[in-house]
Amino acid sequence: YAQLAKSFYWEVIGFIDDGTKIAWALPCGMIAFYTGIFPEAKNEKVAAFELGTGYHSSKFIMDVDYYHTIWQDKALVRTSEGKDGGLNIYNVQGLNANHSGIEFDGLFILNELVSLGSSISIGNWVWSGDVAAAVTDDYGRKDTYDVKIYSDGLHVGNAPQTQISGRINLTPISDLGITGVFKYFDNHYAAFDPENPPSGFPVSYTHLRAHET
């Protein structure tokens, strides 16, 4: 559904003059806002620093860089099952996050037929500071209350923070290329659940792929 939603023509169909801090969308692409959400809306702020170097020769290509990005006033929407079995909607505002890491990309050309490549990305992405969230029941969407989200120090989820890949490129004949790719992903954290503390360990997995050009 997430891929299908990208093709919708999203349209704001109206504003509801109500103090409730919520907005909703229909599957067909229509969106409506309660006016209570407007005072809470803030523009996200991003500050980024990146430093890199590289070495290129006829046989070897290498690039290394370090990045540090600070996100401020991020807004998220989380859902969790309520105590009565219903669905609670958490409108989380004012989140800050620090993303830093090192990235490496290299290519070694053995000869005209074979080359070897590797890419490494090691990141450390964490939420900074605790914030408040406005909670609304999905059924009535009227009664709203605030809760504290203890997000400080939690890892940012939904993406692997460590990625390692290796590849071999073969060119047995002119105009034919064969590539084999190995990828390893680690420190893939789940998105935090506002109702429950994090548990378990981050996920790691591998991926193998071959294709021709």
XYZ file of N, CA, C and O in Angstrom:
852
model
N 0.826 -1.209 0.000
C 0.000 0.000 0.000
C 0.863 1.263 0.000
O 0.503 2.264 -0.579
N 2.009 1.184 0.697
C 2.884 2.360 0.767
C 3.347 2.783 -0.622
O 3.442 3.976 -0.932
N 3.633 1.807 -1.485
C 4.049 2.138 -2.850
C 2.884 2.692 -3.654
O 3.033 3.629 -4.442
N 1.675 2.117 -3.461
C 0.498 2.595 -4.183
C 0.153 4.021 -3.773
O -0.257 4.840 -4.609
N 0.337 4.347 -2.492
C -0.015 5.679 -1.996
C 0.809 6.780 -2.662
O 0.369 7.930 -2.753
N 2.021 6.427 -3.138
C 2.858 7.423 -3.790
C 2.238 7.915 -5.103
O 2.562 9.008 -5.581
N 1.358 7.112 -5.696
C 0.738 7.497 -6.964
C -0.536 8.319 -6.776
O -1.090 8.825 -7.745
N -1.010 8.454 -5.531
C -2.221 9.226 -5.284
C -1.976 10.713 -5.533
O -0.880 11.219 -5.334
N -3.003 11.397 -5.938
C -2.970 12.854 -6.018
C -3.473 13.382 -4.676
O -4.667 13.464 -4.425
N -2.537 13.713 -3.795
C -2.910 14.141 -2.450
C -3.455 15.563 -2.480
O -2.886 16.453 -3.065
N -4.606 15.739 -1.852
C -5.310 17.026 -1.892
C -5.903 17.338 -0.520
O -6.556 16.486 0.099
N -5.652 18.545 -0.023
C -6.265 18.997 1.224
C -7.692 19.440 0.927
O -7.921 20.375 0.160
N -8.661 18.742 1.534
C -10.054 19.019 1.192
C -10.729 19.946 2.196
O -11.834 20.427 1.954
N -10.095 20.200 3.337
C -10.755 21.096 4.274
C -10.033 21.191 5.597
O -9.133 20.403 5.916
N -10.424 22.206 6.356
C -9.892 22.429 7.694
C -11.072 22.406 8.664
O -12.095 23.040 8.422
N -10.920 21.672 9.742
C -11.973 21.539 10.741
C -11.628 22.441 11.919
O -10.575 22.286 12.543
N -12.487 23.421 12.194
C -12.232 24.413 13.238
C -12.477 23.770 14.595
O -13.569 23.848 15.168
N -11.468 23.112 15.078
C -11.575 22.371 16.324
C -10.200 22.390 16.982
O -9.183 22.400 16.307
N -10.142 22.366 18.303
C -8.861 22.423 18.997
C -8.095 21.116 19.032
O -6.992 21.053 19.559
N -8.667 20.053 18.452
C -7.999 18.752 18.480
C -6.725 18.785 17.652
O -6.701 19.318 16.545
N -5.665 18.197 18.185
C -4.371 18.189 17.500
C -4.251 16.923 16.664
O -3.578 15.963 17.038
N -4.907 16.917 15.524
C -4.895 15.708 14.693
C -5.168 16.080 13.236
O -5.714 17.145 12.945
N -4.779 15.209 12.346
C -5.128 15.311 10.928
C -5.380 13.894 10.434
O -4.937 12.922 11.051
N -6.103 13.753 9.355
C -6.357 12.417 8.836
C -6.355 12.416 7.318
O -6.450 13.456 6.668
N -6.184 11.235 6.743
C -6.154 11.077 5.286
C -6.987 9.862 4.893
O -7.027 8.861 5.618
N -7.646 9.966 3.763
C -8.414 8.863 3.214
C -7.571 8.101 2.190
O -6.654 8.676 1.576
N -7.857 6.808 1.965
C -7.051 6.024 1.021
C -7.024 6.589 -0.398
O -6.100 6.307 -1.150
N -8.018 7.402 -0.757
C -8.054 7.966 -2.106
C -7.156 9.184 -2.261
O -7.030 9.732 -3.362
N -6.542 9.641 -1.181
C -5.607 10.744 -1.289
C -6.102 12.071 -0.744
O -5.440 13.094 -0.921
N -7.255 12.089 -0.069
C -7.771 13.336 0.485
C -7.318 13.503 1.936
O -7.279 12.537 2.699
N -6.967 14.738 2.311
C -6.423 15.034 3.632
C -7.250 16.151 4.267
O -7.670 17.082 3.586
N -7.461 16.045 5.575
C -8.135 17.107 6.326
C -7.366 17.355 7.610
O -6.759 16.449 8.184
N -7.387 18.604 8.062
C -6.666 19.010 9.260
C -7.630 19.589 10.282
O -8.553 20.322 9.921
N -7.410 19.280 11.552
C -8.038 20.018 12.632
C -7.152 21.227 12.917
O -5.914 21.127 12.925
N -7.770 22.390 13.152
C -6.989 23.615 13.326
C -6.121 23.589 14.582
O -5.171 24.349 14.699
N -6.421 22.702 15.510
C -5.624 22.618 16.721
C -4.189 22.182 16.482
O -3.325 22.361 17.334
N -3.928 21.625 15.315
C -2.588 21.143 15.023
C -1.652 22.262 14.572
O -0.428 22.145 14.643
N -2.215 23.377 14.099
C -1.382 24.430 13.499
C -0.387 25.065 14.468
O 0.777 25.260 14.118
N -0.804 25.423 15.700
C 0.187 26.037 16.603
C 1.338 25.099 16.952
O 2.400 25.555 17.380
N 1.128 23.793 16.795
C 2.159 22.833 17.152
C 3.150 22.584 16.017
O 4.217 22.003 16.234
N 2.783 22.990 14.802
C 3.629 22.683 13.648
C 4.893 23.542 13.648
O 4.841 24.752 13.867
N 6.042 22.902 13.414
C 7.317 23.598 13.339
C 8.092 23.095 12.120
O 7.972 21.932 11.736
N 8.865 23.988 11.540
C 9.741 23.577 10.451
C 10.912 22.780 11.013
O 11.504 23.136 12.034
N 11.255 21.693 10.335
C 12.432 20.930 10.725
C 13.689 21.706 10.359
O 13.731 22.422 9.363
N 14.718 21.550 11.183
C 16.001 22.208 10.935
C 17.090 21.151 10.825
O 17.101 20.180 11.601
N 17.986 21.354 9.862
C 19.052 20.394 9.614
C 20.372 21.140 9.488
O 20.463 22.147 8.774
N 21.390 20.658 10.193
C 22.757 21.173 10.044
C 23.660 19.980 9.761
O 23.611 18.968 10.479
N 24.476 20.072 8.706
C 25.281 18.927 8.287
C 26.732 19.341 8.056
O 27.012 20.446 7.569
N 27.626 18.434 8.412
C 29.059 18.616 8.175
C 29.586 17.344 7.534
O 29.254 16.237 7.956
N 30.395 17.492 6.496
C 30.967 16.330 5.827
C 32.394 16.639 5.399
O 32.692 17.721 4.883
N 33.284 15.669 5.637
C 34.689 15.823 5.290
C 35.154 14.533 4.630
O 34.933 13.435 5.162
N 35.777 14.653 3.463
C 36.193 13.453 2.752
C 37.488 13.633 2.004
O 37.979 14.756 1.806
N 38.046 12.509 1.600
C 39.259 12.505 0.794
C 39.214 11.302 -0.135
O 38.388 10.390 0.054
N 40.070 11.293 -1.122
C 40.059 10.203 -2.085
C 41.398 10.031 -2.765
O 42.254 10.933 -2.753
N 41.589 8.868 -3.345
C 42.799 8.563 -4.104
C 42.385 7.821 -5.364
O 41.661 6.824 -5.289
N 42.798 8.313 -6.525
C 42.443 7.704 -7.799
C 43.712 7.446 -8.603
O 44.554 8.341 -8.762
N 43.852 6.218 -9.089
C 44.944 5.869 -9.998
C 44.385 4.958 -11.087
O 43.184 4.666 -11.108
N 45.245 4.494 -11.966
C 44.781 3.640 -13.064
C 44.322 2.275 -12.569
O 43.545 1.588 -13.243
N 44.783 1.846 -11.375
C 44.449 0.523 -10.859
C 43.564 0.562 -9.604
O 42.899 -0.423 -9.289
N 43.590 1.685 -8.901
C 42.912 1.719 -7.610
C 42.179 3.045 -7.429
O 42.743 4.116 -7.678
N 40.910 2.948 -6.976
C 40.095 4.128 -6.689
C 39.553 3.996 -5.267
O 38.989 2.956 -4.901
N 39.743 5.024 -4.459
C 39.299 4.977 -3.069
C 38.738 6.337 -2.654
O 39.332 7.371 -2.962
N 37.594 6.313 -1.980
C 36.993 7.526 -1.418
C 36.562 7.231 0.016
O 35.930 6.206 0.296
N 36.907 8.147 0.931
C 36.543 8.020 2.343
C 35.959 9.341 2.805
O 36.487 10.412 2.471
N 34.869 9.288 3.551
C 34.321 10.530 4.095
C 33.675 10.291 5.455
O 33.241 9.187 5.774
N 33.643 11.354 6.231
C 32.995 11.364 7.535
C 31.858 12.381 7.491
O 32.012 13.474 6.928
N 30.711 12.037 8.079
C 29.576 12.965 8.093
C 29.013 13.083 9.505
O 29.109 12.168 10.324
N 28.448 14.235 9.785
C 27.741 14.462 11.043
C 26.560 15.391 10.738
O 26.752 16.517 10.265
N 25.362 14.896 10.987
C 24.144 15.648 10.690
C 23.304 15.784 11.959
O 23.111 14.804 12.680
N 22.841 16.990 12.215
C 21.988 17.259 13.375
C 20.597 17.625 12.874
O 20.429 18.568 12.098
N 19.596 16.843 13.284
C 18.196 17.109 12.951
C 17.501 17.690 14.187
O 17.662 17.172 15.287
N 16.703 18.722 13.982
C 15.976 19.338 15.087
C 14.511 19.538 14.702
O 14.187 19.794 13.539
N 13.656 19.424 15.707
C 12.207 19.639 15.537
C 11.592 18.702 14.507
O 10.735 19.108 13.706
N 12.031 17.452 14.521
C 11.388 16.466 13.659
C 10.034 16.073 14.256
O 9.847 16.069 15.474
N 9.095 15.759 13.391
C 7.757 15.331 13.809
C 7.486 13.925 13.279
O 7.800 13.614 12.132
N 6.935 13.081 14.141
C 6.607 11.717 13.760
C 5.208 11.373 14.241
O 4.702 11.952 15.203
N 4.600 10.412 13.579
C 3.323 9.857 14.030
C 3.532 8.373 14.293
O 4.015 7.639 13.429
N 3.217 7.934 15.485
C 3.318 6.532 15.867
C 1.955 6.043 16.324
O 1.146 6.814 16.854
N 1.703 4.773 16.143
C 0.463 4.166 16.622
C 0.800 2.989 17.536
O 1.837 2.341 17.378
N -0.074 2.736 18.495
C 0.120 1.623 19.415
C -1.233 1.199 19.952
O -2.161 2.007 20.040
N -1.341 -0.063 20.288
C -2.599 -0.580 20.805
C -2.850 -0.047 22.204
O -1.981 -0.091 23.074
N -4.041 0.491 22.402
C -4.404 1.022 23.702
C -4.811 -0.065 24.676
O -4.930 -1.247 24.321
N -5.039 0.346 25.931
C -5.382 -0.625 26.964
C -6.723 -1.289 26.702
O -6.963 -2.425 27.109
N -7.650 -0.590 26.034
C -8.968 -1.155 25.765
C -9.021 -1.894 24.436
O -10.100 -2.264 23.969
N -7.867 -2.112 23.815
C -7.837 -2.807 22.539
C -7.945 -1.907 21.337
O -7.801 -2.366 20.200
N -8.202 -0.613 21.546
C -8.273 0.326 20.433
C -6.893 0.779 19.992
O -5.861 0.314 20.485
N -6.871 1.704 19.069
C -5.618 2.202 18.518
C -5.371 3.625 18.999
O -6.221 4.498 18.835
N -4.221 3.840 19.598
C -3.826 5.181 20.013
C -2.876 5.786 18.980
O -1.973 5.117 18.486
N -3.097 7.056 18.666
C -2.253 7.773 17.711
C -1.404 8.771 18.483
O -1.930 9.612 19.218
N -0.100 8.684 18.320
C 0.847 9.561 19.011
C 1.409 10.572 18.017
O 2.094 10.198 17.062
N 1.115 11.826 18.231
C 1.678 12.903 17.422
C 2.902 13.439 18.173
O 2.789 14.230 19.100
N 4.091 12.978 17.744
C 5.333 13.303 18.445
C 5.972 14.512 17.780
O 6.191 14.524 16.567
N 6.278 15.530 18.579
C 6.844 16.767 18.047
C 8.158 17.097 18.753
O 8.385 16.713 19.895
N 9.021 17.834 18.047
C 10.235 18.356 18.659
C 11.359 17.367 18.839
O 12.238 17.568 19.676
N 11.365 16.286 18.063
C 12.439 15.306 18.181
C 13.734 15.846 17.592
O 13.739 16.518 16.555
N 14.828 15.531 18.249
C 16.158 15.854 17.741
C 16.926 14.554 17.536
O 16.743 13.584 18.279
N 17.796 14.543 16.532
C 18.579 13.341 16.255
C 19.969 13.730 15.779
O 20.148 14.755 15.107
N 20.944 12.894 16.145
C 22.314 13.056 15.673
C 22.696 11.853 14.812
O 22.610 10.712 15.273
N 23.078 12.132 13.574
C 23.528 11.087 12.650
C 25.006 11.331 12.350
O 25.375 12.404 11.845
N 25.853 10.359 12.640
C 27.262 10.479 12.292
C 27.762 9.131 11.792
O 27.192 8.082 12.129
N 28.827 9.157 10.999
C 29.351 7.900 10.496
C 30.493 8.100 9.519
O 30.830 9.227 9.128
N 31.083 6.984 9.135
C 32.188 6.944 8.183
C 31.772 6.075 7.000
O 31.168 5.005 7.176
N 32.092 6.524 5.790
C 31.768 5.784 4.576
C 33.032 5.578 3.741
O 33.861 6.485 3.618
N 33.160 4.383 3.182
C 34.311 4.034 2.342
C 33.810 3.383 1.061
O 32.893 2.558 1.084
N 34.425 3.740 -0.055
C 34.117 3.090 -1.335
C 35.428 2.903 -2.093
O 36.216 3.857 -2.239
N 35.671 1.669 -2.535
C 36.926 1.386 -3.227
C 36.734 0.454 -4.411
O 35.792 -0.340 -4.445
N 37.625 0.579 -5.385
C 37.603 -0.274 -6.578
C 39.039 -0.602 -6.961
O 39.879 0.294 -7.107
N 39.317 -1.910 -7.101
C 40.640 -2.371 -7.507
C 40.517 -3.057 -8.861
O 39.801 -4.051 -8.994
N 41.195 -2.520 -9.858
C 41.112 -3.047 -11.226
C 42.281 -4.015 -11.431
O 43.440 -3.589 -11.551
N 41.959 -5.311 -11.441
C 43.012 -6.309 -11.620
C 43.549 -6.293 -13.044
O 44.762 -6.268 -13.276
N 42.658 -6.340 -13.997
C 43.017 -6.307 -15.414
C 41.784 -5.917 -16.205
O 40.781 -5.491 -15.621
N 41.815 -6.084 -17.491
C 40.682 -5.693 -18.325
C 39.471 -6.590 -18.115
O 38.354 -6.210 -18.476
N 39.698 -7.764 -17.521
C 38.601 -8.720 -17.365
C 37.957 -8.677 -15.979
O 36.767 -8.970 -15.842
N 38.731 -8.330 -14.954
C 38.252 -8.473 -13.583
C 38.547 -7.209 -12.778
O 39.650 -6.651 -12.850
N 37.566 -6.773 -11.998
C 37.764 -5.717 -11.003
C 36.990 -6.075 -9.749
O 35.956 -6.743 -9.802
N 37.516 -5.626 -8.605
C 36.910 -5.906 -7.305
C 36.549 -4.600 -6.625
O 37.333 -3.648 -6.618
N 35.365 -4.547 -6.028
C 34.926 -3.336 -5.359
C 34.382 -3.615 -3.974
O 33.962 -4.736 -3.669
N 34.399 -2.606 -3.130
C 33.868 -2.746 -1.781
C 33.326 -1.407 -1.303
O 33.852 -0.346 -1.657
N 32.261 -1.455 -0.506
C 31.683 -0.259 0.107
C 31.387 -0.567 1.570
O 30.862 -1.642 1.882
N 31.728 0.367 2.441
C 31.492 0.196 3.875
C 30.891 1.483 4.426
O 31.388 2.573 4.152
N 29.830 1.351 5.172
C 29.205 2.490 5.842
C 28.900 2.101 7.283
O 28.160 1.145 7.523
N 29.509 2.807 8.228
C 29.294 2.532 9.648
C 28.744 3.801 10.290
O 29.430 4.826 10.341
N 27.504 3.743 10.723
C 26.848 4.922 11.267
C 26.456 4.762 12.718
O 26.387 3.649 13.264
N 26.185 5.877 13.336
C 25.656 5.917 14.701
C 24.575 6.990 14.726
O 24.867 8.185 14.780
N 23.314 6.548 14.659
C 22.186 7.465 14.573
C 21.339 7.290 15.833
O 20.780 6.209 16.065
N 21.228 8.346 16.607
C 20.481 8.259 17.865
C 19.579 9.481 18.034
O 19.889 10.577 17.562
N 18.467 9.257 18.731
C 17.598 10.355 19.124
C 18.206 11.070 20.316
O 18.820 10.445 21.184
N 18.007 12.378 20.374
C 18.595 13.189 21.446
C 17.488 13.923 22.198
O 16.737 14.705 21.616
N 17.405 13.666 23.488
C 16.430 14.362 24.314
C 15.080 13.658 24.384
O 14.677 12.947 23.462
N 14.381 13.852 25.499
C 13.024 13.339 25.668
C 12.023 14.402 25.204
O 12.280 15.600 25.306
N 10.884 13.954 24.691
C 9.883 14.881 24.158
C 8.497 14.486 24.648
O 8.321 13.448 25.290
N 7.520 15.313 24.325
C 6.123 15.021 24.649
C 5.376 14.650 23.376
O 5.746 15.048 22.274
N 4.331 13.866 23.534
C 3.493 13.468 22.404
C 2.031 13.680 22.763
O 1.614 13.415 23.901
N 1.257 14.179 21.815
C -0.189 14.309 21.989
C -0.843 13.014 21.531
O -0.636 12.562 20.404
N -1.615 12.376 22.414
C -2.218 11.071 22.131
C -3.708 11.232 21.883
O -4.418 11.889 22.653
N -4.166 10.627 20.804
C -5.581 10.677 20.438
C -6.067 9.267 20.143
O -5.375 8.480 19.491
N -7.259 8.948 20.628
C -7.851 7.659 20.325
C -8.338 7.647 18.875
O -8.993 8.586 18.429
N -8.037 6.585 18.151
C -8.396 6.521 16.736
C -9.902 6.457 16.527
O -10.397 6.807 15.463
N -10.650 6.014 17.534
C -12.090 5.876 17.345
C -12.808 7.219 17.470
O -13.511 7.655 16.563
N -12.605 7.909 18.576
C -13.315 9.173 18.760
C -12.582 10.368 18.200
O -13.183 11.303 17.695
N -11.248 10.349 18.311
C -10.392 11.444 17.836
C -10.788 12.790 18.447
O -10.638 13.832 17.832
N -11.259 12.743 19.662
C -11.650 13.987 20.331
C -10.841 14.214 21.597
O -10.317 15.295 21.828
N -10.770 13.193 22.439
C -10.077 13.323 23.709
C -8.573 13.177 23.477
O -8.093 12.121 23.070
N -7.837 14.241 23.750
C -6.387 14.250 23.545
C -5.687 14.514 24.867
O -6.122 15.359 25.657
N -4.624 13.783 25.111
C -3.817 14.000 26.318
C -2.347 13.878 25.933
O -1.992 13.313 24.884
N -1.487 14.414 26.761
C -0.054 14.422 26.492
C 0.663 13.385 27.347
O 0.301 13.156 28.507
N 1.682 12.765 26.753
C 2.535 11.827 27.474
C 3.987 12.166 27.163
O 4.294 12.800 26.150
N 4.883 11.743 28.042
C 6.307 11.967 27.819
C 6.902 10.769 27.103
O 6.640 9.624 27.465
N 7.702 11.028 26.072
C 8.378 9.984 25.322
C 9.858 9.994 25.726
O 10.559 10.991 25.519
N 10.312 8.901 26.317
C 11.711 8.815 26.754
C 12.567 8.323 25.584
O 12.990 7.172 25.536
N 12.797 9.220 24.648
C 13.503 8.863 23.412
C 14.999 9.108 23.482
O 15.735 8.672 22.579
N 15.483 9.795 24.499
C 16.897 10.150 24.570
C 17.777 8.900 24.571
O 17.613 8.011 25.407
N 18.697 8.833 23.608
C 19.621 7.709 23.523
C 19.134 6.533 22.718
O 19.920 5.606 22.439
N 17.855 6.526 22.311
C 17.363 5.432 21.477
C 17.942 5.551 20.074
O 18.119 6.647 19.548
N 18.220 4.411 19.461
C 18.736 4.421 18.093
C 17.609 4.702 17.095
O 16.475 4.230 17.262
N 17.916 5.454 16.072
C 16.958 5.715 14.993
C 16.717 4.412 14.235
O 17.664 3.700 13.884
N 15.457 4.089 13.994
C 15.114 2.803 13.397
C 14.780 2.865 11.918
O 14.847 3.909 11.277
N 14.421 1.688 11.419
C 13.932 1.493 10.052
C 15.004 1.590 8.974
O 14.678 1.711 7.796
N 16.279 1.547 9.334
C 17.360 1.525 8.344
C 18.603 0.922 9.002
O 18.872 1.213 10.164
N 19.348 0.084 8.288
C 20.570 -0.488 8.868
C 21.653 0.576 9.022
O 21.976 1.287 8.070
N 22.229 0.667 10.205
C 23.246 1.689 10.440
C 24.644 1.210 10.025
O 25.562 2.028 9.905
N 24.800 -0.074 9.825
C 26.052 -0.630 9.300
C 25.758 -1.377 8.003
O 24.881 -2.246 7.980
N 26.462 -1.024 6.937
C 26.286 -1.667 5.639
C 27.663 -1.967 5.045
O 28.510 -1.082 4.948
N 27.867 -3.228 4.669
C 29.124 -3.654 4.067
C 28.799 -4.429 2.794
O 27.943 -5.323 2.807
N 29.439 -4.089 1.705
C 29.193 -4.788 0.446
C 30.505 -5.041 -0.282
O 31.472 -4.290 -0.150
N 30.510 -6.126 -1.032
C 31.633 -6.451 -1.902
C 31.099 -6.849 -3.261
O 29.990 -7.397 -3.367
N 31.831 -6.577 -4.289
C 31.364 -6.900 -5.635
C 32.532 -7.317 -6.522
O 33.669 -6.874 -6.331
N 32.246 -8.171 -7.476
C 33.206 -8.567 -8.486
C 32.603 -8.295 -9.853
O 31.437 -8.636 -10.109
N 33.350 -7.617 -10.684
C 32.891 -7.269 -12.031
C 33.718 -8.052 -13.042
O 34.956 -7.999 -13.042
N 33.049 -8.787 -13.906
C 33.703 -9.582 -14.940
C 33.294 -9.076 -16.315
O 32.107 -8.782 -16.550
N 34.256 -8.945 -17.189
C 33.983 -8.544 -18.575
C 34.644 -9.571 -19.490
O 35.745 -9.355 -20.025
N 33.995 -10.741 -19.670
C 34.624 -11.812 -20.451
C 34.779 -11.479 -21.934
O 35.740 -11.889 -22.569
N 33.831 -10.733 -22.469
C 33.907 -10.320 -23.869
C 33.426 -8.878 -23.974
O 32.817 -8.344 -23.037
N 33.697 -8.265 -25.069
C 33.265 -6.891 -25.277
C 31.746 -6.771 -25.213
O 31.024 -7.645 -25.723
N 31.258 -5.727 -24.565
C 29.825 -5.429 -24.441
C 29.065 -6.419 -23.552
O 27.839 -6.476 -23.602
N 29.780 -7.215 -22.751
C 29.116 -8.106 -21.798
C 29.777 -7.961 -20.440
O 30.985 -8.188 -20.287
N 28.981 -7.579 -19.451
C 29.486 -7.451 -18.092
C 28.681 -8.306 -17.131
O 27.454 -8.400 -17.242
N 29.351 -8.972 -16.197
C 28.708 -9.804 -15.185
C 29.159 -9.309 -13.813
O 30.363 -9.179 -13.559
N 28.209 -9.042 -12.942
C 28.518 -8.511 -11.624
C 27.890 -9.368 -10.544
O 26.704 -9.704 -10.614
N 28.687 -9.746 -9.575
C 28.192 -10.441 -8.391
C 28.342 -9.530 -7.183
O 29.398 -8.918 -6.993
N 27.299 -9.432 -6.370
C 27.288 -8.496 -5.248
C 26.922 -9.233 -3.967
O 25.964 -10.017 -3.931
N 27.696 -8.985 -2.915
C 27.404 -9.486 -1.578
C 27.186 -8.285 -0.662
O 28.011 -7.363 -0.623
N 26.080 -8.284 0.090
C 25.782 -7.178 0.992
C 25.462 -7.722 2.380
O 24.737 -8.707 2.527
N 26.007 -7.039 3.366
C 25.751 -7.388 4.770
C 25.229 -6.147 5.489
O 25.820 -5.069 5.387
N 24.124 -6.316 6.209
C 23.502 -5.217 6.938
C 23.451 -5.563 8.424
O 23.124 -6.689 8.793
N 23.749 -4.578 9.263
C 23.737 -4.810 10.701
C 23.222 -3.554 11.412
O 23.133 -2.482 10.818
N 22.913 -3.717 12.694
C 22.396 -2.614 13.513
C 21.155 -1.982 12.885
O 21.039 -0.756 12.808
N 20.252 -2.856 12.441
C 18.973 -2.395 11.897
C 17.959 -2.410 13.045
O 17.398 -3.441 13.389
N 17.733 -1.242 13.612
C 16.852 -1.117 14.769
C 15.409 -0.888 14.320
O 15.158 -0.297 13.267
N 14.474 -1.346 15.142
C 13.063 -1.059 14.910
C 12.759 0.363 15.365
O 13.455 0.939 16.202
N 11.702 0.950 14.796
C 11.239 2.255 15.257
C 10.720 2.120 16.686
O 10.143 1.098 17.058
N 10.939 3.139 17.519
C 10.534 3.013 18.920
C 9.019 3.001 19.056
O 8.297 3.653 18.307
N 8.557 2.217 20.023
C 7.143 2.114 20.358
C 6.887 3.015 21.555
O 7.474 2.815 22.616
N 6.020 4.020 21.431
C 5.804 4.942 22.554
C 5.174 4.290 23.773
O 5.269 4.818 24.879
N 4.524 3.132 23.601
C 3.873 2.468 24.729
C 4.817 1.555 25.497
O 4.626 1.301 26.679
N 5.854 1.031 24.809
C 6.680 0.015 25.434
C 8.158 0.350 25.270
O 8.567 0.879 24.228
N 8.991 0.031 26.244
C 10.429 0.264 26.118
C 11.021 -0.678 25.090
O 10.462 -1.744 24.812
N 12.163 -0.310 24.475
C 12.786 -1.179 23.484
C 13.255 -2.472 24.112
O 13.651 -2.511 25.277
N 13.196 -3.562 23.338
C 13.644 -4.858 23.821
C 14.316 -5.597 22.679
O 14.123 -5.285 21.512
N 15.110 -6.605 23.017
C 15.763 -7.399 21.995
C 17.004 -6.711 21.437
O 17.537 -5.762 22.009
N 17.453 -7.208 20.298
C 18.683 -6.728 19.697
C 18.406 -6.276 18.265
O 17.427 -6.706 17.640
N 19.280 -5.416 17.705
C 19.100 -5.011 16.312
C 19.290 -6.192 15.373
O 19.986 -7.162 15.682
N 18.682 -6.103 14.197
C 18.695 -7.197 13.229
C 19.897 -7.055 12.304
O 20.312 -5.949 11.951
N 20.473 -8.203 11.908
C 21.491 -8.226 10.853
C 21.073 -9.250 9.800
O 20.413 -10.247 10.106
N 21.447 -9.008 8.538
C 21.068 -9.917 7.457
C 21.994 -9.695 6.272
O 22.708 -8.690 6.186
N 21.988 -10.666 5.353
C 22.841 -10.593 4.160
C 21.987 -10.692 2.900
O 20.843 -11.160 2.929
N 22.580 -10.263 1.795
C 21.872 -10.250 0.505
C 22.871 -10.564 -0.597
O 23.955 -9.967 -0.661
N 22.542 -11.509 -1.464
C 23.381 -11.883 -2.590
C 22.645 -11.575 -3.895
O 21.437 -11.814 -4.001
N 23.367 -11.048 -4.879
C 22.727 -10.701 -6.155
C 23.742 -10.818 -7.286
O 24.927 -10.519 -7.113
N 23.274 -11.275 -8.419
C 24.115 -11.330 -9.628
C 23.305 -10.837 -10.801
O 22.100 -11.087 -10.911
N 23.937 -10.092 -11.700
C 23.231 -9.600 -12.887
C 24.243 -9.362 -13.995
O 25.455 -9.326 -13.775
N 23.716 -9.232 -15.213
C 24.568 -8.969 -16.355
C 24.134 -7.685 -17.040
O 22.988 -7.276 -16.921
N 25.086 -7.042 -17.696
C 24.785 -5.808 -18.419
C 25.269 -5.919 -19.842
O 26.129 -6.745 -20.161
